[in-house]
JSON list of C-alpha atoms in Angstrom, two decimals:
[
{"chain": "A", "resi": 1, "resn": "GLU", "atom": "CA", "xyz": [119.27, -95.84, -1.50]},
{"chain": "A", "resi": 2, "resn": "ASP", "atom": "CA", "xyz": [120.95, -97.82, -4.25]},
{"chain": "A", "resi": 3, "resn": "LYS", "atom": "CA", "xyz": [118.74, -100.27, -6.07]},
{"chain": "A", "resi": 4, "resn": "VAL", "atom": "CA", "xyz": [118.69, -102.52, -9.06]},
{"chain": "A", "resi": 5, "resn": "VAL", "atom": "CA", "xyz": [115.43, -103.78, -10.55]},
{"chain": "A", "resi": 6, "resn": "GLN", "atom": "CA", "xyz": [115.23, -106.67, -12.95]},
{"chain": "A", "resi": 7, "resn": "SER", "atom": "CA", "xyz": [112.31, -107.44, -15.20]},
{"chain": "A", "resi": 8, "resn": "PRO", "atom": "CA", "xyz": [110.54, -109.59, -15.87]},
{"chain": "A", "resi": 9, "resn": "LEU", "atom": "CA", "xyz": [110.78, -111.66, -12.69]},
{"chain": "A", "resi": 10, "resn": "SER", "atom": "CA", "xyz": [110.02, -114.79, -14.63]},
{"chain": "A", "resi": 11, "resn": "LEU", "atom": "CA", "xyz": [109.80, -115.67, -18.29]},
{"chain": "A", "resi": 12, "resn": "VAL", "atom": "CA", "xyz": [108.82, -118.82, -20.18]},
{"chain": "A", "resi": 13, "resn": "VAL", "atom": "CA", "xyz": [109.48, -119.09, -23.93]},
{"chain": "A", "resi": 14, "resn": "HIS", "atom": "CA", "xyz": [109.91, -121.77, -26.53]},
{"chain": "A", "resi": 15, "resn": "GLU", "atom": "CA", "xyz": [113.23, -122.97, -27.82]},
{"chain": "A", "resi": 16, "resn": "GLY", "atom": "CA", "xyz": [114.41, -120.81, -30.70]},
{"chain": "A", "resi": 17, "resn": "ASP", "atom": "CA", "xyz": [112.78, -117.64, -29.40]},
{"chain": "A", "resi": 18, "resn": "THR", "atom": "CA", "xyz": [114.75, -114.49, -28.65]},
{"chain": "A", "resi": 19, "resn": "VAL", "atom": "CA", "xyz": [114.50, -113.00, -25.18]},
{"chain": "A", "resi": 20, "resn": "THR", "atom": "CA", "xyz": [115.44, -109.64, -23.74]},
{"chain": "A", "resi": 21, "resn": "LEU", "atom": "CA", "xyz": [116.05, -109.27, -20.03]},
{"chain": "A", "resi": 22, "resn": "ASN", "atom": "CA", "xyz": [116.05, -105.87, -18.42]},
{"chain": "A", "resi": 23, "resn": "CYS", "atom": "CA", "xyz": [117.98, -104.35, -15.56]},
{"chain": "A", "resi": 24, "resn": "SER", "atom": "CA", "xyz": [117.45, -100.79, -14.37]},
{"chain": "A", "resi": 25, "resn": "TYR", "atom": "CA", "xyz": [119.46, -99.22, -11.61]},
{"chain": "A", "resi": 26, "resn": "GLU", "atom": "CA", "xyz": [119.87, -96.27, -9.35]},
{"chain": "A", "resi": 27, "resn": "VAL", "atom": "CA", "xyz": [123.34, -96.37, -7.92]},
{"chain": "A", "resi": 28, "resn": "THR", "atom": "CA", "xyz": [125.58, -93.70, -6.49]},
{"chain": "A", "resi": 29, "resn": "ASN", "atom": "CA", "xyz": [129.23, -93.97, -7.43]},
{"chain": "A", "resi": 30, "resn": "PHE", "atom": "CA", "xyz": [128.37, -96.42, -10.19]},
{"chain": "A", "resi": 31, "resn": "ARG", "atom": "CA", "xyz": [131.36, -98.27, -11.58]},
{"chain": "A", "resi": 32, "resn": "SER", "atom": "CA", "xyz": [130.21, -101.26, -13.55]},
{"chain": "A", "resi": 33, "resn": "LEU", "atom": "CA", "xyz": [127.22, -103.47, -14.18]},
{"chain": "A", "resi": 34, "resn": "LEU", "atom": "CA", "xyz": [127.57, -107.22, -14.36]},
{"chain": "A", "resi": 35, "resn": "TRP", "atom": "CA", "xyz": [125.44, -110.03, -15.67]},
{"chain": "A", "resi": 36, "resn": "TYR", "atom": "CA", "xyz": [125.57, -113.54, -14.26]},
{"chain": "A", "resi": 37, "resn": "LYS", "atom": "CA", "xyz": [123.85, -116.81, -15.06]},
{"chain": "A", "resi": 38, "resn": "GLN", "atom": "CA", "xyz": [122.91, -119.01, -12.14]},
{"chain": "A", "resi": 39, "resn": "GLU", "atom": "CA", "xyz": [121.80, -122.57, -12.63]},
{"chain": "A", "resi": 40, "resn": "LYS", "atom": "CA", "xyz": [121.94, -124.94, -9.69]},
{"chain": "A", "resi": 41, "resn": "LYS", "atom": "CA", "xyz": [124.99, -123.66, -7.92]},
{"chain": "A", "resi": 42, "resn": "ALA", "atom": "CA", "xyz": [127.07, -120.50, -7.89]},
{"chain": "A", "resi": 43, "resn": "PRO", "atom": "CA", "xyz": [126.65, -117.79, -10.53]},
{"chain": "A", "resi": 44, "resn": "THR", "atom": "CA", "xyz": [128.80, -117.83, -13.61]},
{"chain": "A", "resi": 45, "resn": "PHE", "atom": "CA", "xyz": [130.02, -114.58, -15.06]},
{"chain": "A", "resi": 46, "resn": "LEU", "atom": "CA", "xyz": [128.62, -113.39, -18.38]},
{"chain": "A", "resi": 47, "resn": "PHE", "atom": "CA", "xyz": [129.49, -109.73, -18.94]},
{"chain": "A", "resi": 48, "resn": "MET", "atom": "CA", "xyz": [130.89, -106.67, -17.27]},
{"chain": "A", "resi": 49, "resn": "LEU", "atom": "CA", "xyz": [129.69, -103.34, -18.69]},
{"chain": "A", "resi": 50, "resn": "THR", "atom": "CA", "xyz": [131.36, -100.10, -17.85]},
{"chain": "A", "resi": 51, "resn": "SER", "atom": "CA", "xyz": [130.90, -97.88, -20.89]},
{"chain": "A", "resi": 52, "resn": "SER", "atom": "CA", "xyz": [127.62, -96.78, -22.34]},
{"chain": "A", "resi": 53, "resn": "GLY", "atom": "CA", "xyz": [126.53, -97.88, -25.81]},
{"chain": "A", "resi": 54, "resn": "ILE", "atom": "CA", "xyz": [129.16, -100.55, -26.38]},
{"chain": "A", "resi": 55, "resn": "GLU", "atom": "CA", "xyz": [127.63, -103.95, -27.02]},
{"chain": "A", "resi": 56, "resn": "LYS", "atom": "CA", "xyz": [129.35, -106.99, -25.60]},
{"chain": "A", "resi": 57, "resn": "LYS", "atom": "CA", "xyz": [128.75, -110.32, -27.29]},
{"chain": "A", "resi": 58, "resn": "SER", "atom": "CA", "xyz": [129.42, -113.92, -26.44]},
{"chain": "A", "resi": 59, "resn": "GLY", "atom": "CA", "xyz": [127.88, -116.39, -28.84]},
{"chain": "A", "resi": 60, "resn": "ARG", "atom": "CA", "xyz": [124.12, -116.01, -28.73]},
{"chain": "A", "resi": 61, "resn": "LEU", "atom": "CA", "xyz": [124.28, -113.66, -25.76]},
{"chain": "A", "resi": 62, "resn": "SER", "atom": "CA", "xyz": [124.78, -109.92, -25.96]},
{"chain": "A", "resi": 63, "resn": "SER", "atom": "CA", "xyz": [124.43, -107.04, -23.58]},
{"chain": "A", "resi": 64, "resn": "ILE", "atom": "CA", "xyz": [124.54, -103.27, -23.62]},
{"chain": "A", "resi": 65, "resn": "LEU", "atom": "CA", "xyz": [124.52, -100.51, -21.05]},
{"chain": "A", "resi": 66, "resn": "ASP", "atom": "CA", "xyz": [122.80, -97.13, -21.22]},
{"chain": "A", "resi": 67, "resn": "LYS", "atom": "CA", "xyz": [124.27, -94.89, -18.52]},
{"chain": "A", "resi": 68, "resn": "LYS", "atom": "CA", "xyz": [122.02, -91.99, -19.41]},
{"chain": "A", "resi": 69, "resn": "GLU", "atom": "CA", "xyz": [118.77, -93.91, -18.98]},
{"chain": "A", "resi": 70, "resn": "LEU", "atom": "CA", "xyz": [120.30, -96.12, -16.26]},
{"chain": "A", "resi": 71, "resn": "PHE", "atom": "CA", "xyz": [119.54, -99.54, -17.64]},
{"chain": "A", "resi": 72, "resn": "SER", "atom": "CA", "xyz": [121.06, -102.55, -19.28]},
{"chain": "A", "resi": 73, "resn": "ILE", "atom": "CA", "xyz": [119.63, -105.34, -21.38]},
{"chain": "A", "resi": 74, "resn": "LEU", "atom": "CA", "xyz": [120.74, -108.90, -21.86]},
{"chain": "A", "resi": 75, "resn": "ASN", "atom": "CA", "xyz": [119.70, -110.47, -25.14]},
{"chain": "A", "resi": 76, "resn": "ILE", "atom": "CA", "xyz": [119.65, -114.17, -25.89]},
{"chain": "A", "resi": 77, "resn": "THR", "atom": "CA", "xyz": [118.91, -115.21, -29.46]},
{"chain": "A", "resi": 78, "resn": "ALA", "atom": "CA", "xyz": [117.89, -118.67, -30.71]},
{"chain": "A", "resi": 79, "resn": "THR", "atom": "CA", "xyz": [117.33, -119.83, -27.14]},
{"chain": "A", "resi": 80, "resn": "GLN", "atom": "CA", "xyz": [118.07, -123.41, -26.13]},
{"chain": "A", "resi": 81, "resn": "THR", "atom": "CA", "xyz": [116.86, -125.45, -23.17]},
{"chain": "A", "resi": 82, "resn": "GLY", "atom": "CA", "xyz": [120.33, -125.07, -21.67]},
{"chain": "A", "resi": 83, "resn": "ASP", "atom": "CA", "xyz": [119.69, -121.34, -21.36]},
{"chain": "A", "resi": 84, "resn": "SER", "atom": "CA", "xyz": [117.13, -122.06, -18.63]},
{"chain": "A", "resi": 85, "resn": "ALA", "atom": "CA", "xyz": [118.51, -120.38, -15.51]},
{"chain": "A", "resi": 86, "resn": "VAL", "atom": "CA", "xyz": [118.22, -117.37, -13.29]},
{"chain": "A", "resi": 87, "resn": "TYR", "atom": "CA", "xyz": [119.95, -114.35, -14.81]},
{"chain": "A", "resi": 88, "resn": "LEU", "atom": "CA", "xyz": [121.30, -111.92, -12.27]},
{"chain": "A", "resi": 89, "resn": "CYS", "atom": "CA", "xyz": [122.18, -108.31, -12.83]},
{"chain": "A", "resi": 90, "resn": "ALA", "atom": "CA", "xyz": [124.61, -106.79, -10.34]},
{"chain": "A", "resi": 91, "resn": "PHE", "atom": "CA", "xyz": [126.51, -103.59, -9.81]},
{"chain": "A", "resi": 92, "resn": "ILE", "atom": "CA", "xyz": [129.77, -102.72, -8.19]},
{"chain": "A", "resi": 93, "resn": "ARG", "atom": "CA", "xyz": [129.52, -100.26, -5.33]},
{"chain": "A", "resi": 94, "resn": "ASP", "atom": "CA", "xyz": [132.39, -99.45, -3.03]},
{"chain": "A", "resi": 95, "resn": "ASP", "atom": "CA", "xyz": [134.21, -102.56, -4.25]},
{"chain": "A", "resi": 96, "resn": "LYS", "atom": "CA", "xyz": [131.24, -104.80, -3.45]},
{"chain": "A", "resi": 97, "resn": "ILE", "atom": "CA", "xyz": [128.98, -106.63, -5.86]},
{"chain": "A", "resi": 98, "resn": "ILE", "atom": "CA", "xyz": [125.30, -106.06, -5.12]},
{"chain": "A", "resi": 99, "resn": "PHE", "atom": "CA", "xyz": [122.83, -108.34, -6.88]},
{"chain": "A", "resi": 100, "resn": "GLY", "atom": "CA", "xyz": [119.34, -107.78, -8.21]},
{"chain": "A", "resi": 101, "resn": "LYS", "atom": "CA", "xyz": [116.61, -110.33, -7.59]},
{"chain": "A", "resi": 102, "resn": "GLY", "atom": "CA", "xyz": [117.11, -111.98, -10.94]},
{"chain": "A", "resi": 103, "resn": "THR", "atom": "CA", "xyz": [114.97, -113.07, -13.86]},
{"chain": "A", "resi": 104, "resn": "ARG", "atom": "CA", "xyz": [114.02, -116.73, -13.91]},
{"chain": "A", "resi": 105, "resn": "LEU", "atom": "CA", "xyz": [114.08, -117.91, -17.52]},
{"chain": "A", "resi": 106, "resn": "HIS", "atom": "CA", "xyz": [112.61, -121.22, -18.58]},
{"chain": "A", "resi": 107, "resn": "ILE", "atom": "CA", "xyz": [112.99, -122.48, -22.14]},
{"chain": "A", "resi": 108, "resn": "LEU", "atom": "CA", "xyz": [110.43, -125.01, -23.32]},
{"chain": "A", "resi": 109, "resn": "PRO", "atom": "CA", "xyz": [111.62, -127.65, -25.81]},
{"chain": "B", "resi": 1, "resn": "GLY", "atom": "CA", "xyz": [139.63, -118.00, -15.73]},
{"chain": "B", "resi": 2, "resn": "ALA", "atom": "CA", "xyz": [140.64, -117.94, -12.12]},
{"chain": "B", "resi": 3, "resn": "VAL", "atom": "CA", "xyz": [139.51, -120.72, -9.81]},
{"chain": "B", "resi": 4, "resn": "VAL", "atom": "CA", "xyz": [137.91, -120.34, -6.43]},
{"chain": "B", "resi": 5, "resn": "SER", "atom": "CA", "xyz": [137.37, -123.50, -4.44]},
{"chain": "B", "resi": 6, "resn": "GLN", "atom": "CA", "xyz": [134.77, -123.64, -1.70]},
{"chain": "B", "resi": 7, "resn": "HIS", "atom": "CA", "xyz": [134.54, -126.49, 0.77]},
{"chain": "B", "resi": 8, "resn": "PRO", "atom": "CA", "xyz": [132.45, -128.31, 1.76]},
{"chain": "B", "resi": 9, "resn": "SER", "atom": "CA", "xyz": [129.82, -128.42, -0.97]},
{"chain": "B", "resi": 10, "resn": "TRP", "atom": "CA", "xyz": [127.15, -129.42, 1.46]},
{"chain": "B", "resi": 11, "resn": "VAL", "atom": "CA", "xyz": [126.95, -130.01, 5.17]},
{"chain": "B", "resi": 12, "resn": "ILE", "atom": "CA", "xyz": [124.30, -131.18, 7.59]},
{"chain": "B", "resi": 13, "resn": "CYS", "atom": "CA", "xyz": [124.82, -130.36, 11.22]},
{"chain": "B", "resi": 14, "resn": "LYS", "atom": "CA", "xyz": [122.94, -130.49, 14.48]},
{"chain": "B", "resi": 15, "resn": "SER", "atom": "CA", "xyz": [121.41, -127.39, 15.97]},
{"chain": "B", "resi": 16, "resn": "GLY", "atom": "CA", "xyz": [123.81, -125.69, 18.37]},
{"chain": "B", "resi": 17, "resn": "THR", "atom": "CA", "xyz": [127.01, -126.80, 16.67]},
{"chain": "B", "resi": 18, "resn": "SER", "atom": "CA", "xyz": [129.36, -124.64, 14.62]},
{"chain": "B", "resi": 19, "resn": "VAL", "atom": "CA", "xyz": [130.24, -125.10, 10.97]},
{"chain": "B", "resi": 20, "resn": "LYS", "atom": "CA", "xyz": [133.27, -123.78, 9.12]},
{"chain": "B", "resi": 21, "resn": "ILE", "atom": "CA", "xyz": [133.21, -123.09, 5.39]},
{"chain": "B", "resi": 22, "resn": "GLU", "atom": "CA", "xyz": [136.46, -122.51, 3.50]},
{"chain": "B", "resi": 23, "resn": "CYS", "atom": "CA", "xyz": [137.00, -120.41, 0.40]},
{"chain": "B", "resi": 24, "resn": "ARG", "atom": "CA", "xyz": [140.31, -120.66, -1.43]},
{"chain": "B", "resi": 25, "resn": "SER", "atom": "CA", "xyz": [141.61, -118.85, -4.47]},
{"chain": "B", "resi": 26, "resn": "LEU", "atom": "CA", "xyz": [143.73, -121.43, -6.25]},
{"chain": "B", "resi": 27, "resn": "ASP", "atom": "CA", "xyz": [145.67, -119.47, -8.83]},
{"chain": "B", "resi": 28, "resn": "PHE", "atom": "CA", "xyz": [145.55, -115.84, -7.81]},
{"chain": "B", "resi": 29, "resn": "GLN", "atom": "CA", "xyz": [145.89, -113.71, -4.73]},
{"chain": "B", "resi": 30, "resn": "ALA", "atom": "CA", "xyz": [142.54, -112.63, -3.40]},
{"chain": "B", "resi": 31, "resn": "THR", "atom": "CA", "xyz": [142.95, -109.38, -1.56]},
{"chain": "B", "resi": 32, "resn": "THR", "atom": "CA", "xyz": [139.20, -109.21, -1.07]},
{"chain": "B", "resi": 33, "resn": "MET", "atom": "CA", "xyz": [136.69, -111.98, -0.48]},
{"chain": "B", "resi": 34, "resn": "PHE", "atom": "CA", "xyz": [132.94, -111.66, -0.25]},
{"chain": "B", "resi": 35, "resn": "TRP", "atom": "CA", "xyz": [130.47, -113.92, 1.48]},
{"chain": "B", "resi": 36, "resn": "TYR", "atom": "CA", "xyz": [126.90, -114.24, 0.24]},
{"chain": "B", "resi": 37, "resn": "ARG", "atom": "CA", "xyz": [123.85, -116.04, 1.44]},
{"chain": "B", "resi": 38, "resn": "GLN", "atom": "CA", "xyz": [121.05, -117.23, -0.78]},
{"chain": "B", "resi": 39, "resn": "PHE", "atom": "CA", "xyz": [117.64, -118.54, 0.25]},
{"chain": "B", "resi": 40, "resn": "PRO", "atom": "CA", "xyz": [115.63, -120.68, -2.18]},
{"chain": "B", "resi": 41, "resn": "LYS", "atom": "CA", "xyz": [114.45, -118.75, -5.21]},
{"chain": "B", "resi": 42, "resn": "GLN", "atom": "CA", "xyz": [115.93, -115.54, -3.90]},
{"chain": "B", "resi": 43, "resn": "SER", "atom": "CA", "xyz": [118.93, -113.51, -4.95]},
{"chain": "B", "resi": 44, "resn": "LEU", "atom": "CA", "xyz": [122.35, -113.45, -3.38]},
{"chain": "B", "resi": 45, "resn": "MET", "atom": "CA", "xyz": [122.54, -111.28, -0.30]},
{"chain": "B", "resi": 46, "resn": "LEU", "atom": "CA", "xyz": [125.94, -109.90, 0.57]},
{"chain": "B", "resi": 47, "resn": "MET", "atom": "CA", "xyz": [126.81, -110.75, 4.16]},
{"chain": "B", "resi": 48, "resn": "ALA", "atom": "CA", "xyz": [130.29, -109.37, 4.55]},
{"chain": "B", "resi": 49, "resn": "THR", "atom": "CA", "xyz": [133.43, -108.22, 2.82]},
{"chain": "B", "resi": 50, "resn": "SER", "atom": "CA", "xyz": [136.81, -109.38, 4.07]},
{"chain": "B", "resi": 51, "resn": "ASN", "atom": "CA", "xyz": [140.19, -107.97, 3.22]},
{"chain": "B", "resi": 52, "resn": "GLU", "atom": "CA", "xyz": [143.31, -109.98, 3.90]},
{"chain": "B", "resi": 53, "resn": "GLY", "atom": "CA", "xyz": [144.69, -109.24, 7.34]},
{"chain": "B", "resi": 54, "resn": "SER", "atom": "CA", "xyz": [141.81, -107.00, 8.38]},
{"chain": "B", "resi": 55, "resn": "LYS", "atom": "CA", "xyz": [138.54, -107.44, 10.20]},
{"chain": "B", "resi": 56, "resn": "ALA", "atom": "CA", "xyz": [135.59, -108.19, 7.98]},
{"chain": "B", "resi": 57, "resn": "THR", "atom": "CA", "xyz": [133.02, -105.51, 7.18]},
{"chain": "B", "resi": 58, "resn": "TYR", "atom": "CA", "xyz": [129.52, -106.81, 7.76]},
{"chain": "B", "resi": 59, "resn": "GLU", "atom": "CA", "xyz": [126.39, -105.66, 5.99]},
{"chain": "B", "resi": 60, "resn": "GLN", "atom": "CA", "xyz": [123.56, -104.25, 8.01]},
{"chain": "B", "resi": 61, "resn": "GLY", "atom": "CA", "xyz": [121.56, -106.91, 9.78]},
{"chain": "B", "resi": 62, "resn": "VAL", "atom": "CA", "xyz": [124.27, -109.57, 9.68]},
{"chain": "B", "resi": 63, "resn": "GLU", "atom": "CA", "xyz": [125.42, -110.70, 13.14]},
{"chain": "B", "resi": 64, "resn": "LYS", "atom": "CA", "xyz": [129.18, -110.58, 13.27]},
{"chain": "B", "resi": 65, "resn": "ASP", "atom": "CA", "xyz": [129.30, -112.80, 16.35]},
{"chain": "B", "resi": 66, "resn": "LYS", "atom": "CA", "xyz": [127.24, -115.44, 14.62]},
{"chain": "B", "resi": 67, "resn": "PHE", "atom": "CA", "xyz": [129.02, -115.42, 11.28]},
{"chain": "B", "resi": 68, "resn": "LEU", "atom": "CA", "xyz": [132.73, -115.29, 12.01]},
{"chain": "B", "resi": 69, "resn": "ILE", "atom": "CA", "xyz": [134.89, -114.44, 9.04]},
{"chain": "B", "resi": 70, "resn": "ASN", "atom": "CA", "xyz": [138.62, -114.87, 8.93]},
{"chain": "B", "resi": 71, "resn": "HIS", "atom": "CA", "xyz": [140.84, -113.85, 6.02]},
{"chain": "B", "resi": 72, "resn": "ALA", "atom": "CA", "xyz": [144.27, -114.74, 7.28]},
{"chain": "B", "resi": 73, "resn": "SER", "atom": "CA", "xyz": [146.02, -115.14, 3.94]},
{"chain": "B", "resi": 74, "resn": "LEU", "atom": "CA", "xyz": [145.71, -113.97, 0.35]},
{"chain": "B", "resi": 75, "resn": "THR", "atom": "CA", "xyz": [144.32, -117.33, -0.70]},
{"chain": "B", "resi": 76, "resn": "LEU", "atom": "CA", "xyz": [142.02, -118.36, 2.14]},
{"chain": "B", "resi": 77, "resn": "SER", "atom": "CA", "xyz": [138.97, -116.98, 3.85]},
{"chain": "B", "resi": 78, "resn": "THR", "atom": "CA", "xyz": [136.71, -118.89, 6.23]},
{"chain": "B", "resi": 79, "resn": "LEU", "atom": "CA", "xyz": [133.16, -118.37, 7.37]},
{"chain": "B", "resi": 80, "resn": "THR", "atom": "CA", "xyz": [132.15, -120.03, 10.64]},
{"chain": "B", "resi": 81, "resn": "VAL", "atom": "CA", "xyz": [128.48, -120.24, 11.48]},
{"chain": "B", "resi": 82, "resn": "THR", "atom": "CA", "xyz": [128.48, -120.44, 15.26]},
{"chain": "B", "resi": 83, "resn": "SER", "atom": "CA", "xyz": [125.76, -122.16, 17.26]},
{"chain": "B", "resi": 84, "resn": "ALA", "atom": "CA", "xyz": [123.84, -122.89, 14.09]},
{"chain": "B", "resi": 85, "resn": "HIS", "atom": "CA", "xyz": [120.07, -123.06, 14.12]},
{"chain": "B", "resi": 86, "resn": "PRO", "atom": "CA", "xyz": [117.62, -124.31, 11.50]},
{"chain": "B", "resi": 87, "resn": "GLU", "atom": "CA", "xyz": [116.98, -120.76, 10.28]},
{"chain": "B", "resi": 88, "resn": "ASP", "atom": "CA", "xyz": [120.67, -120.57, 9.32]},
{"chain": "B", "resi": 89, "resn": "SER", "atom": "CA", "xyz": [120.06, -123.29, 6.74]},
{"chain": "B", "resi": 90, "resn": "SER", "atom": "CA", "xyz": [120.88, -121.69, 3.42]},
{"chain": "B", "resi": 91, "resn": "PHE", "atom": "CA", "xyz": [123.23, -121.66, 0.45]},
{"chain": "B", "resi": 92, "resn": "TYR", "atom": "CA", "xyz": [126.45, -119.79, 1.22]},
{"chain": "B", "resi": 93, "resn": "ILE", "atom": "CA", "xyz": [128.69, -118.59, -1.60]},
{"chain": "B", "resi": 94, "resn": "CYS", "atom": "CA", "xyz": [132.05, -116.88, -1.51]},
{"chain": "B", "resi": 95, "resn": "SER", "atom": "CA", "xyz": [133.64, -114.82, -4.21]},
{"chain": "B", "resi": 96, "resn": "ALA", "atom": "CA", "xyz": [137.19, -113.59, -4.50]},
{"chain": "B", "resi": 97, "resn": "SER", "atom": "CA", "xyz": [138.73, -110.60, -6.18]},
{"chain": "B", "resi": 98, "resn": "SER", "atom": "CA", "xyz": [142.28, -109.55, -6.79]},
{"chain": "B", "resi": 99, "resn": "GLY", "atom": "CA", "xyz": [141.13, -106.07, -5.99]},
{"chain": "B", "resi": 100, "resn": "THR", "atom": "CA", "xyz": [141.05, -104.66, -9.49]},
{"chain": "B", "resi": 101, "resn": "TRP", "atom": "CA", "xyz": [137.69, -104.22, -11.08]},
{"chain": "B", "resi": 102, "resn": "ASN", "atom": "CA", "xyz": [138.95, -104.60, -14.61]},
{"chain": "B", "resi": 103, "resn": "THR", "atom": "CA", "xyz": [137.90, -108.20, -14.23]},
{"chain": "B", "resi": 104, "resn": "GLU", "atom": "CA", "xyz": [135.04, -109.87, -12.46]},
{"chain": "B", "resi": 105, "resn": "ALA", "atom": "CA", "xyz": [135.13, -111.45, -9.05]},
{"chain": "B", "resi": 106, "resn": "PHE", "atom": "CA", "xyz": [135.19, -115.25, -9.17]},
{"chain": "B", "resi": 107, "resn": "PHE", "atom": "CA", "xyz": [132.74, -117.40, -7.30]},
{"chain": "B", "resi": 108, "resn": "GLY", "atom": "CA", "xyz": [133.19, -120.57, -5.34]},
{"chain": "B", "resi": 109, "resn": "GLN", "atom": "CA", "xyz": [130.85, -123.49, -5.93]},
{"chain": "B", "resi": 110, "resn": "GLY", "atom": "CA", "xyz": [128.77, -122.68, -2.88]},
{"chain": "B", "resi": 111, "resn": "THR", "atom": "CA", "xyz": [127.99, -124.60, 0.30]},
{"chain": "B", "resi": 112, "resn": "ARG", "atom": "CA", "xyz": [124.53, -125.84, 1.13]},
{"chain": "B", "resi": 113, "resn": "LEU", "atom": "CA", "xyz": [124.10, -125.83, 4.89]},
{"chain": "B", "resi": 114, "resn": "THR", "atom": "CA", "xyz": [121.26, -127.71, 6.51]},
{"chain": "B", "resi": 115, "resn": "VAL", "atom": "CA", "xyz": [120.85, -127.43, 10.26]},
{"chain": "B", "resi": 116, "resn": "VAL", "atom": "CA", "xyz": [118.65, -130.07, 11.84]}
]
């Protein structure tokens, strides 16, 4: 059975800290892994990762995929209170997006 | 990026009535639309996948007669919650894809349904 496991489930850090969120997966017919940020409403897209070892960056956020060890990490440096959200890892299977349970990140001022 | 508009944003209805939620892709043709449900502090659960002009494919455990999905055009899909009950109260989100996975699917703003 396909599964995606995110860790930690919840994380509280101080502003300025760097955080690393983890996503491990076991998926047949894996195509891509996606990261989303969800605040109060619908998720907003962060990254799509298809190839192993290639880091994607967007400002203070970066992500990389390891297809051999079956995991991805999402890094946020110099965190700000606006980074507080649930971060969702998802994979594409049979043209559907299946979500993990998410990591709830809270940044203290 | 592409825009997906979901309407209404929130709705309160009486138990036993039906509620229709619309999902529109505003600037691209969505060959595939997905409907998700999210309970408080939980992740998004895929309910069904709809392809334009075809019957929706429902995930295991989702009642197709309760959650009617129509995808009559390349820009519009609707989800109708029939004979709603309080346990149907949830956050419903649609996403739309042009069918190529070189880009991500785009999400609507979500609809918060409260059944009283």
